[in-house]
Amino acid sequence: MKRLALAVLFTGCLDTTGNALVSFTATASAAPDLGAVQGQPLSFTTPRGFDVTLTTARVWVGALYFSTVEPTTASGATEAPCVVPGVTTGEVRGGLEVDALDPTPQPFPVEGLGSDLPTRSASLWLTAGDVNASDERTVVLRVEGTASRAGTVWPFTASFRIGTNRVTPPRNPALPSSNPICEQRIVTPIGFDATLSQGATVQLFVDPRAFFASVNFATLEQVSTSPPLFRFRDETATADQADTALFNGLRANSGPYRLEVSR
Amino acid sequence: MRPSRHLACLLVLVPGLALAGEVIPPEVLTRVAASAPPDAPPPTQDHVLLEFTVTVKGRAGDIVVLESAGPLWDDAAREALSRWTFKPAVHEGTEVASRTRLSFAMPAVLLPPPTDAGLDDGGIDVIDAGSPEHPPHPSEVVEDNLDGGHADHVMSTVITERLTPKSRGASDLSIEIGKLALVPVQTGGERLKLAPGVLLTNEGGEGHPERIFMRGFDAREGQDLELTVDGVPVNDSGNLHGNGYADLNFIIPELIESLRVIEGPFDPRQGNYAVAGSADYELGLTKKGLTVKGSYGSFNTQRLVLLWSPESASSKTFGAVSLQRSDGFGQNRGAQSARAAAGYEGRLSETTSFRVQAIGYTAGFRSAGVVRDDDFRAGRLGFYDTYDPRQGGEAARASLSGELHYHLGGFTAHQQAAVIFRSSRVRENFTGFLNDVQLARQSPHGQRGDLIDRDSEALTLSARGWGKLRRSVFGRSQELELGYFARYDSVAGQQQRVLAGADVNTPYAKDYDLSSRLSDIGLYGDLNLSFTPWLALRGGVRADLLTYLVNNACAVADVRRPSASHPPGDASCLSQRDFGQYREPTERTSAFGVAAMPRATLLVGPFKGVTVTGSFGDGVRSIDPQFVTENKETPFASVRAWEGGVMYAAKFFDDWLDVSARGVVFGTRVDKDLIFSEQEGRNVIGGSTSRLGALVQGRARGGFFDVQTHATFVRSQFDDTGLLVPYVPDLVVRGDGAVFHDLPWKLAGAPVRASAGVGVTYVGRRALPFGQRSDVIFVTDVNGELSWRFVTVGLSATNLFDARYRLSEFNFASDFRTTPPLPTLVPVRHFTAGAPRALMLTLAFNVGGAP
């Protein structure tokens, strides 16, 4: 009896339902391997052979969500809903326009909340409003720079929103929500194998080079000849290869974005 | 007083049988002489012979005139006897009801001269009822199958106060409410707190069933606790809110005479849902006459109660009605309810008695639901506020039951049948705007709201019966009982999700639409073997066959490749398969299964007043109809429980002080436990869990007080991980006390009686998901009453110290859009607010009852 009482007392002091709720900070910056210097342009060569110099690269990250779902399964279902309840391990619900050319950690304006359940993937929300809203005026990507190849130079600019300009018709009339606008606004699944802990810092690294990996600058629309300026069109319907490639690059779940957690 | 004008009395002597040696007969404590009625005609014979029951409360009930001396003389004798008090009979250490007879002799001066032999006039001539030199002797003690007999009067039936069941160990608690009725309660369900380890919470509001935690189990609204009222089932089989959902709000608290709570499956009579245990409410009304009670209190709470029980009837003959309304505290907690109950007890013959009982109940209520802790702390929502004022519900119940009780010689038989209608509708929103997942076939939509509107309607037919044979073997009384339980339920239930908006009642989706026919037939055998006066073994086996026939009218919720020409759109219950192939939207499923459950208790009592017990038993809970799979064996959640305990009972100071105490160590293992799901708004099947704990309980009753306290500590863990089961309290301490005494002065010659009751609950920090702990609950309720003649004035205060506490706490994800536009998806703390201090003033009048 005495032993039982001691056991009960002992175990009662130590026991838990497991896991913990945590709060953490979140920052974003240019990817450290980018070699970017704050205030300086970034030059690189794309896989298509374009030499690009970026003077501006800003991405609006409206929120980060972390999930227990493995990236492979999360992306497998084409009809997977944008928000799956019950699987979220962390969230940072505050917008930050990330200067992707600045290697200095830029803090998100709100504290991150979550749990120490194993995180397997992340979602990056490119919106400042309702993810399902039909229109949204927030500029989620602003880039400026020049690209050149074989002596041809394309000074370019891009300013992307994800609103009615990005609506994609359903692939089947019987599936009217098969291409919801929220899918355009959420970059997912981004591999993120981590366990959040109290007081930890989640770092989002943005590599703007990946935005341009597939871009053929030669297809850009020229909007000015003096000075020469090319522009990425901000719509899906009339997009050329470069327009679509940059938008897809912005939304690529591997390449432009990487997440790490540090204590 | 003129002795010559008083009726004399004599209890008829009846020799007991050999087994009467186990019985201590009742004793008269106070007697009242019967006054001869003025202007009455002379008595027609020399005595009035009355037959009556000495109840376990020591009062004479169910008085029947066997031999009359004339109506007025009969009434006078009956009226006097109703005011006698007794020390109840005791059988095997337990106070029991007994049936006996009493003869009031007529004043000799009024009788005609004797002309022949009869009762000995000289022996009965003017015998004062209170004469100590003529101690009345009980004619008979009838407990259980114990018979007495008499040359002149064959008596073999216990008419009132059915037998107290034999103890199944230290976790078997027969709780007489008695003076603890002075402790204020809002609902009949709250009396369960008299049982150790019980915590009641309610996130659904007044009118919503209590969520019951018992000894480490989260039984939700009774899903893990077999609840009955006078043997009539309360658990709703097939209810969408939870299989076994039990709403005790139909019970009028004033009618609760006693409770039998068995914390564990240790009695073969316990059936489906007896996982954490079982509780049987015994209704009755001991306050005789007509009582009218009106109350008014905080939050514009009004209550009117009418109670009636005829003077000469047993407590089982009564009528009661209560009406109640309240604005409720904080936001959206108003409620209205009405209850009616009636019972009648009579007898068909010397050997057979019967009872009938009818109960009606209806209620409507609002519910505040949960509040996010971050919203409360940020000032976005008040502690007692609500997110969704459409939460609430309605409930109704009507039942009619009847039972026959037969007893002759060493055989007793009992049969009960009941028909129960029940409907319930509950609207709850635990998560705000989170669970409305966009399907590709649907029109584009955002989150439309998580208000769940769930209703259930059920018609239940139930019957139970048993026969018990008692024989003396090796000089000891041995018993064999064989019994059955049968139940049929026809249940229909729907669950819909309602579009958000303040005044909108538009469902946008249907989750369930089930019609179920459920049957449960169980058989049991129970042996009560008495080896020596200090050693007994009780136990047996029960087997239940459960069958399910479920018609799912919403069997197809989605289709991956719908018809292009007839797209399903936003409909919930589809009638097509892939590529638009037609199918009926309904689907039938049937299943069945048998569960066998052994149970046994060993009782050892080597010392006077001390009993050491050990019990084990298996129990089951059937599952929700929506989880039934075609042609599969019906799965059960099975529990195996054990316990060891010590009980002590003694009386001191010439029985002025009655003390009982117990200590128990217990353990249980459930293979499929119920775990709360905020997305479903109810418990869902989880993994296997085990519990290990201990409790102590004690009660002391004296001439002016009644005090009970208990404390339970239990550790509940998942078997696979060893982690704690969330939400269940590991430490529950409860104290109930009442004092009552006449004041030292009188008012207009009549005494003024003062009474007070107090109930204190302490609940330790409960384990919550994600390693967190809840706040402590510490609440005190008090009540005070003054009674003078037929008037009683009372004032009660619940949550006397106005503690702001969280009755329930949860950790889960929700999004009530208090910080738009981005959704919040991670778990955070939620709570439901406990009630603040509430005062209630009560004025009661009683007509026709004893003061």
PDB file of N, CA and C in Angstrom, chain B residues 192-257:
ATOM      1  N   LEU B 192     -24.855  13.324  -8.010  1.00  0.00           N
ATOM      2  CA  LEU B 192     -23.790  12.353  -8.258  1.00  0.00           C
ATOM      3  C   LEU B 192     -22.495  12.761  -7.560  1.00  0.00           C
ATOM      4  N   LYS B 193     -22.390  14.043  -7.243  1.00  0.00           N
ATOM      5  CA  LYS B 193     -21.164  14.505  -6.601  1.00  0.00           C
ATOM      6  C   LYS B 193     -20.999  13.926  -5.203  1.00  0.00           C
ATOM      7  N   LEU B 194     -22.051  13.311  -4.698  1.00  0.00           N
ATOM      8  CA  LEU B 194     -21.908  12.633  -3.412  1.00  0.00           C
ATOM      9  C   LEU B 194     -21.065  11.364  -3.537  1.00  0.00           C
ATOM     10  N   ALA B 195     -20.867  10.910  -4.750  1.00  0.00           N
ATOM     11  CA  ALA B 195     -20.040   9.718  -4.967  1.00  0.00           C
ATOM     12  C   ALA B 195     -18.589  10.139  -5.144  1.00  0.00           C
ATOM     13  N   PRO B 196     -17.671   9.390  -4.588  1.00  0.00           N
ATOM     14  CA  PRO B 196     -16.258   9.776  -4.667  1.00  0.00           C
ATOM     15  C   PRO B 196     -15.753   9.840  -6.103  1.00  0.00           C
ATOM     16  N   GLY B 197     -14.906  10.826  -6.353  1.00  0.00           N
ATOM     17  CA  GLY B 197     -14.227  10.921  -7.638  1.00  0.00           C
ATOM     18  C   GLY B 197     -15.057  11.485  -8.752  1.00  0.00           C
ATOM     19  N   VAL B 198     -16.227  12.020  -8.444  1.00  0.00           N
ATOM     20  CA  VAL B 198     -17.106  12.519  -9.498  1.00  0.00           C
ATOM     21  C   VAL B 198     -16.934  14.032  -9.652  1.00  0.00           C
ATOM     22  N   LEU B 199     -16.723  14.448 -10.878  1.00  0.00           N
ATOM     23  CA  LEU B 199     -16.726  15.871 -11.226  1.00  0.00           C
ATOM     24  C   LEU B 199     -17.740  16.067 -12.335  1.00  0.00           C
ATOM     25  N   LEU B 200     -18.531  17.088 -12.198  1.00  0.00           N
ATOM     26  CA  LEU B 200     -19.518  17.412 -13.226  1.00  0.00           C
ATOM     27  C   LEU B 200     -19.157  18.753 -13.831  1.00  0.00           C
ATOM     28  N   THR B 201     -19.119  18.808 -15.144  1.00  0.00           N
ATOM     29  CA  THR B 201     -18.915  20.082 -15.824  1.00  0.00           C
ATOM     30  C   THR B 201     -19.981  20.193 -16.898  1.00  0.00           C
ATOM     31  N   ASN B 202     -20.109  21.391 -17.416  1.00  0.00           N
ATOM     32  CA  ASN B 202     -21.151  21.579 -18.414  1.00  0.00           C
ATOM     33  C   ASN B 202     -20.769  22.725 -19.332  1.00  0.00           C
ATOM     34  N   GLU B 203     -20.336  22.396 -20.545  1.00  0.00           N
ATOM     35  CA  GLU B 203     -20.012  23.449 -21.501  1.00  0.00           C
ATOM     36  C   GLU B 203     -21.202  23.765 -22.385  1.00  0.00           C
ATOM     37  N   GLY B 204     -22.303  23.056 -22.155  1.00  0.00           N
ATOM     38  CA  GLY B 204     -23.465  23.235 -23.018  1.00  0.00           C
ATOM     39  C   GLY B 204     -24.541  24.123 -22.438  1.00  0.00           C
ATOM     40  N   GLY B 205     -24.431  24.506 -21.188  1.00  0.00           N
ATOM     41  CA  GLY B 205     -25.420  25.378 -20.594  1.00  0.00           C
ATOM     42  C   GLY B 205     -26.488  24.622 -19.829  1.00  0.00           C
ATOM     43  N   GLU B 206     -27.267  25.389 -19.091  1.00  0.00           N
ATOM     44  CA  GLU B 206     -28.340  24.808 -18.291  1.00  0.00           C
ATOM     45  C   GLU B 206     -29.338  24.105 -19.217  1.00  0.00           C
ATOM     46  N   GLY B 207     -29.644  22.913 -18.917  1.00  0.00           N
ATOM     47  CA  GLY B 207     -30.499  22.137 -19.808  1.00  0.00           C
ATOM     48  C   GLY B 207     -29.708  21.134 -20.626  1.00  0.00           C
ATOM     49  N   HIS B 208     -28.442  21.416 -20.792  1.00  0.00           N
ATOM     50  CA  HIS B 208     -27.552  20.457 -21.447  1.00  0.00           C
ATOM     51  C   HIS B 208     -27.102  19.451 -20.386  1.00  0.00           C
ATOM     52  N   PRO B 209     -26.993  18.187 -20.748  1.00  0.00           N
ATOM     53  CA  PRO B 209     -26.554  17.212 -19.745  1.00  0.00           C
ATOM     54  C   PRO B 209     -25.180  17.549 -19.191  1.00  0.00           C
ATOM     55  N   GLU B 210     -24.997  17.138 -17.964  1.00  0.00           N
ATOM     56  CA  GLU B 210     -23.699  17.340 -17.343  1.00  0.00           C
ATOM     57  C   GLU B 210     -22.677  16.399 -17.976  1.00  0.00           C
ATOM     58  N   ARG B 211     -21.462  16.902 -18.093  1.00  0.00           N
ATOM     59  CA  ARG B 211     -20.357  16.032 -18.477  1.00  0.00           C
ATOM     60  C   ARG B 211     -19.823  15.406 -17.187  1.00  0.00           C
ATOM     61  N   ILE B 212     -19.767  14.102 -17.160  1.00  0.00           N
ATOM     62  CA  ILE B 212     -19.466  13.381 -15.922  1.00  0.00           C
ATOM     63  C   ILE B 212     -18.063  12.786 -15.985  1.00  0.00           C
ATOM     64  N   PHE B 213     -17.268  13.161 -15.023  1.00  0.00           N
ATOM     65  CA  PHE B 213     -15.980  12.515 -14.832  1.00  0.00           C
ATOM     66  C   PHE B 213     -16.102  11.652 -13.575  1.00  0.00           C
ATOM     67  N   MET B 214     -15.722  10.402 -13.704  1.00  0.00           N
ATOM     68  CA  MET B 214     -15.798   9.546 -12.532  1.00  0.00           C
ATOM     69  C   MET B 214     -14.521   8.713 -12.416  1.00  0.00           C
ATOM     70  N   ARG B 215     -13.831   8.928 -11.357  1.00  0.00           N
ATOM     71  CA  ARG B 215     -12.688   8.103 -10.996  1.00  0.00           C
ATOM     72  C   ARG B 215     -11.743   7.893 -12.182  1.00  0.00           C
ATOM     73  N   GLY B 216     -11.384   8.978 -12.822  1.00  0.00           N
ATOM     74  CA  GLY B 216     -10.402   8.896 -13.895  1.00  0.00           C
ATOM     75  C   GLY B 216     -10.986   8.676 -15.268  1.00  0.00           C
ATOM     76  N   PHE B 217     -12.289   8.564 -15.363  1.00  0.00           N
ATOM     77  CA  PHE B 217     -12.941   8.419 -16.662  1.00  0.00           C
ATOM     78  C   PHE B 217     -13.587   9.738 -17.069  1.00  0.00           C
ATOM     79  N   ASP B 218     -13.472  10.036 -18.356  1.00  0.00           N
ATOM     80  CA  ASP B 218     -14.269  11.105 -18.926  1.00  0.00           C
ATOM     81  C   ASP B 218     -15.484  10.434 -19.547  1.00  0.00           C
ATOM     82  N   ALA B 219     -16.549  10.342 -18.788  1.00  0.00           N
ATOM     83  CA  ALA B 219     -17.743   9.631 -19.258  1.00  0.00           C
ATOM     84  C   ALA B 219     -18.618  10.519 -20.123  1.00  0.00           C
ATOM     85  N   ARG B 220     -18.111  11.721 -20.448  1.00  0.00           N
ATOM     86  CA  ARG B 220     -18.915  12.682 -21.204  1.00  0.00           C
ATOM     87  C   ARG B 220     -20.334  12.743 -20.622  1.00  0.00           C
ATOM     88  N   GLU B 221     -21.331  12.769 -21.480  1.00  0.00           N
ATOM     89  CA  GLU B 221     -22.698  12.871 -20.948  1.00  0.00           C
ATOM     90  C   GLU B 221     -23.224  11.481 -20.627  1.00  0.00           C
ATOM     91  N   GLY B 222     -22.452  10.725 -19.909  1.00  0.00           N
ATOM     92  CA  GLY B 222     -22.914   9.417 -19.467  1.00  0.00           C
ATOM     93  C   GLY B 222     -22.513   8.258 -20.347  1.00  0.00           C
ATOM     94  N   GLN B 223     -21.727   8.505 -21.375  1.00  0.00           N
ATOM     95  CA  GLN B 223     -21.418   7.418 -22.299  1.00  0.00           C
ATOM     96  C   GLN B 223     -20.688   6.264 -21.621  1.00  0.00           C
ATOM     97  N   ASP B 224     -19.975   6.530 -20.552  1.00  0.00           N
ATOM     98  CA  ASP B 224     -19.256   5.475 -19.854  1.00  0.00           C
ATOM     99  C   ASP B 224     -19.864   5.187 -18.486  1.00  0.00           C
ATOM    100  N   LEU B 225     -21.086   5.567 -18.306  1.00  0.00           N
ATOM    101  CA  LEU B 225     -21.717   5.387 -17.016  1.00  0.00           C
ATOM    102  C   LEU B 225     -23.156   4.935 -17.235  1.00  0.00           C
ATOM    103  N   GLU B 226     -23.478   3.759 -16.759  1.00  0.00           N
ATOM    104  CA  GLU B 226     -24.847   3.268 -16.916  1.00  0.00           C
ATOM    105  C   GLU B 226     -25.731   3.984 -15.900  1.00  0.00           C
ATOM    106  N   LEU B 227     -26.660   4.748 -16.410  1.00  0.00           N
ATOM    107  CA  LEU B 227     -27.514   5.544 -15.530  1.00  0.00           C
ATOM    108  C   LEU B 227     -28.948   5.054 -15.624  1.00  0.00           C
ATOM    109  N   THR B 228     -29.549   4.895 -14.489  1.00  0.00           N
ATOM    110  CA  THR B 228     -30.942   4.472 -14.418  1.00  0.00           C
ATOM    111  C   THR B 228     -31.650   5.271 -13.343  1.00  0.00           C
ATOM    112  N   VAL B 229     -32.938   5.364 -13.497  1.00  0.00           N
ATOM    113  CA  VAL B 229     -33.775   5.971 -12.459  1.00  0.00           C
ATOM    114  C   VAL B 229     -34.825   4.936 -12.072  1.00  0.00           C
ATOM    115  N   ASP B 230     -34.728   4.458 -10.875  1.00  0.00           N
ATOM    116  CA  ASP B 230     -35.570   3.358 -10.430  1.00  0.00           C
ATOM    117  C   ASP B 230     -35.537   2.204 -11.435  1.00  0.00           C
ATOM    118  N   GLY B 231     -34.385   1.956 -11.944  1.00  0.00           N
ATOM    119  CA  GLY B 231     -34.190   0.836 -12.858  1.00  0.00           C
ATOM    120  C   GLY B 231     -34.488   1.135 -14.307  1.00  0.00           C
ATOM    121  N   VAL B 232     -35.064   2.282 -14.601  1.00  0.00           N
ATOM    122  CA  VAL B 232     -35.412   2.630 -15.979  1.00  0.00           C
ATOM    123  C   VAL B 232     -34.188   3.270 -16.647  1.00  0.00           C
ATOM    124  N   PRO B 233     -33.812   2.779 -17.820  1.00  0.00           N
ATOM    125  CA  PRO B 233     -32.591   3.291 -18.454  1.00  0.00           C
ATOM    126  C   PRO B 233     -32.682   4.781 -18.777  1.00  0.00           C
ATOM    127  N   VAL B 234     -31.553   5.450 -18.611  1.00  0.00           N
ATOM    128  CA  VAL B 234     -31.453   6.857 -18.971  1.00  0.00           C
ATOM    129  C   VAL B 234     -30.552   7.045 -20.195  1.00  0.00           C
ATOM    130  N   ASN B 235     -29.545   6.210 -20.337  1.00  0.00           N
ATOM    131  CA  ASN B 235     -28.631   6.348 -21.472  1.00  0.00           C
ATOM    132  C   ASN B 235     -29.381   6.198 -22.796  1.00  0.00           C
ATOM    133  N   ASP B 236     -29.087   7.088 -23.712  1.00  0.00           N
ATOM    134  CA  ASP B 236     -29.683   7.026 -25.051  1.00  0.00           C
ATOM    135  C   ASP B 236     -28.786   6.212 -25.971  1.00  0.00           C
ATOM    136  N   SER B 237     -29.212   5.027 -26.300  1.00  0.00           N
ATOM    137  CA  SER B 237     -28.446   4.258 -27.273  1.00  0.00           C
ATOM    138  C   SER B 237     -28.642   4.876 -28.650  1.00  0.00           C
ATOM    139  N   GLY B 238     -27.553   5.010 -29.354  1.00  0.00           N
ATOM    140  CA  GLY B 238     -27.639   5.505 -30.728  1.00  0.00           C
ATOM    141  C   GLY B 238     -27.729   7.000 -30.859  1.00  0.00           C
ATOM    142  N   ASN B 239     -27.675   7.727 -29.767  1.00  0.00           N
ATOM    143  CA  ASN B 239     -27.726   9.185 -29.865  1.00  0.00           C
ATOM    144  C   ASN B 239     -26.482   9.695 -30.594  1.00  0.00           C
ATOM    145  N   LEU B 240     -26.695  10.568 -31.564  1.00  0.00           N
ATOM    146  CA  LEU B 240     -25.573  11.061 -32.353  1.00  0.00           C
ATOM    147  C   LEU B 240     -24.573  11.846 -31.517  1.00  0.00           C
ATOM    148  N   HIS B 241     -25.034  12.443 -30.467  1.00  0.00           N
ATOM    149  CA  HIS B 241     -24.132  13.214 -29.616  1.00  0.00           C
ATOM    150  C   HIS B 241     -23.136  12.295 -28.926  1.00  0.00           C
ATOM    151  N   GLY B 242     -23.523  11.074 -28.787  1.00  0.00           N
ATOM    152  CA  GLY B 242     -22.665  10.088 -28.159  1.00  0.00           C
ATOM    153  C   GLY B 242     -23.518   8.895 -27.777  1.00  0.00           C
ATOM    154  N   ASN B 243     -23.050   7.730 -28.125  1.00  0.00           N
ATOM    155  CA  ASN B 243     -23.812   6.539 -27.797  1.00  0.00           C
ATOM    156  C   ASN B 243     -23.828   6.366 -26.280  1.00  0.00           C
ATOM    157  N   GLY B 244     -25.004   6.445 -25.704  1.00  0.00           N
ATOM    158  CA  GLY B 244     -25.103   6.378 -24.254  1.00  0.00           C
ATOM    159  C   GLY B 244     -25.321   7.732 -23.602  1.00  0.00           C
ATOM    160  N   TYR B 245     -25.476   8.734 -24.416  1.00  0.00           N
ATOM    161  CA  TYR B 245     -25.773  10.108 -23.944  1.00  0.00           C
ATOM    162  C   TYR B 245     -26.894  10.061 -22.905  1.00  0.00           C
ATOM    163  N   ALA B 246     -26.654  10.650 -21.781  1.00  0.00           N
ATOM    164  CA  ALA B 246     -27.629  10.551 -20.693  1.00  0.00           C
ATOM    165  C   ALA B 246     -27.919  11.929 -20.123  1.00  0.00           C
ATOM    166  N   ASP B 247     -29.163  12.310 -20.196  1.00  0.00           N
ATOM    167  CA  ASP B 247     -29.585  13.611 -19.693  1.00  0.00           C
ATOM    168  C   ASP B 247     -30.372  13.378 -18.411  1.00  0.00           C
ATOM    169  N   LEU B 248     -29.802  13.799 -17.292  1.00  0.00           N
ATOM    170  CA  LEU B 248     -30.447  13.601 -15.991  1.00  0.00           C
ATOM    171  C   LEU B 248     -31.276  14.806 -15.576  1.00  0.00           C
ATOM    172  N   ASN B 249     -31.389  15.775 -16.444  1.00  0.00           N
ATOM    173  CA  ASN B 249     -32.085  17.000 -16.052  1.00  0.00           C
ATOM    174  C   ASN B 249     -33.575  16.801 -15.832  1.00  0.00           C
ATOM    175  N   PHE B 250     -34.106  15.682 -16.219  1.00  0.00           N
ATOM    176  CA  PHE B 250     -35.532  15.460 -16.012  1.00  0.00           C
ATOM    177  C   PHE B 250     -35.867  15.141 -14.552  1.00  0.00           C
ATOM    178  N   ILE B 251     -34.863  14.882 -13.772  1.00  0.00           N
ATOM    179  CA  ILE B 251     -35.109  14.520 -12.369  1.00  0.00           C
ATOM    180  C   ILE B 251     -35.357  15.773 -11.538  1.00  0.00           C
ATOM    181  N   ILE B 252     -36.440  15.777 -10.817  1.00  0.00           N
ATOM    182  CA  ILE B 252     -36.695  16.860  -9.868  1.00  0.00           C
ATOM    183  C   ILE B 252     -35.860  16.568  -8.615  1.00  0.00           C
ATOM    184  N   PRO B 253     -34.935  17.450  -8.280  1.00  0.00           N
ATOM    185  CA  PRO B 253     -34.002  17.124  -7.192  1.00  0.00           C
ATOM    186  C   PRO B 253     -34.688  16.734  -5.891  1.00  0.00           C
ATOM    187  N   GLU B 254     -35.832  17.335  -5.605  1.00  0.00           N
ATOM    188  CA  GLU B 254     -36.513  17.025  -4.345  1.00  0.00           C
ATOM    189  C   GLU B 254     -36.986  15.569  -4.269  1.00  0.00           C
ATOM    190  N   LEU B 255     -37.042  14.917  -5.403  1.00  0.00           N
ATOM    191  CA  LEU B 255     -37.557  13.550  -5.420  1.00  0.00           C
ATOM    192  C   LEU B 255     -36.469  12.501  -5.238  1.00  0.00           C
ATOM    193  N   ILE B 256     -35.241  12.931  -5.163  1.00  0.00           N
ATOM    194  CA  ILE B 256     -34.161  11.939  -5.056  1.00  0.00           C
ATOM    195  C   ILE B 256     -34.075  11.458  -3.606  1.00  0.00           C
ATOM    196  N   GLU B 257     -34.409  10.201  -3.406  1.00  0.00           N
ATOM    197  CA  GLU B 257     -34.306   9.626  -2.071  1.00  0.00           C
ATOM    198  C   GLU B 257     -32.924   9.068  -1.811  1.00  0.00           C
TER     199      GLU B 257
END
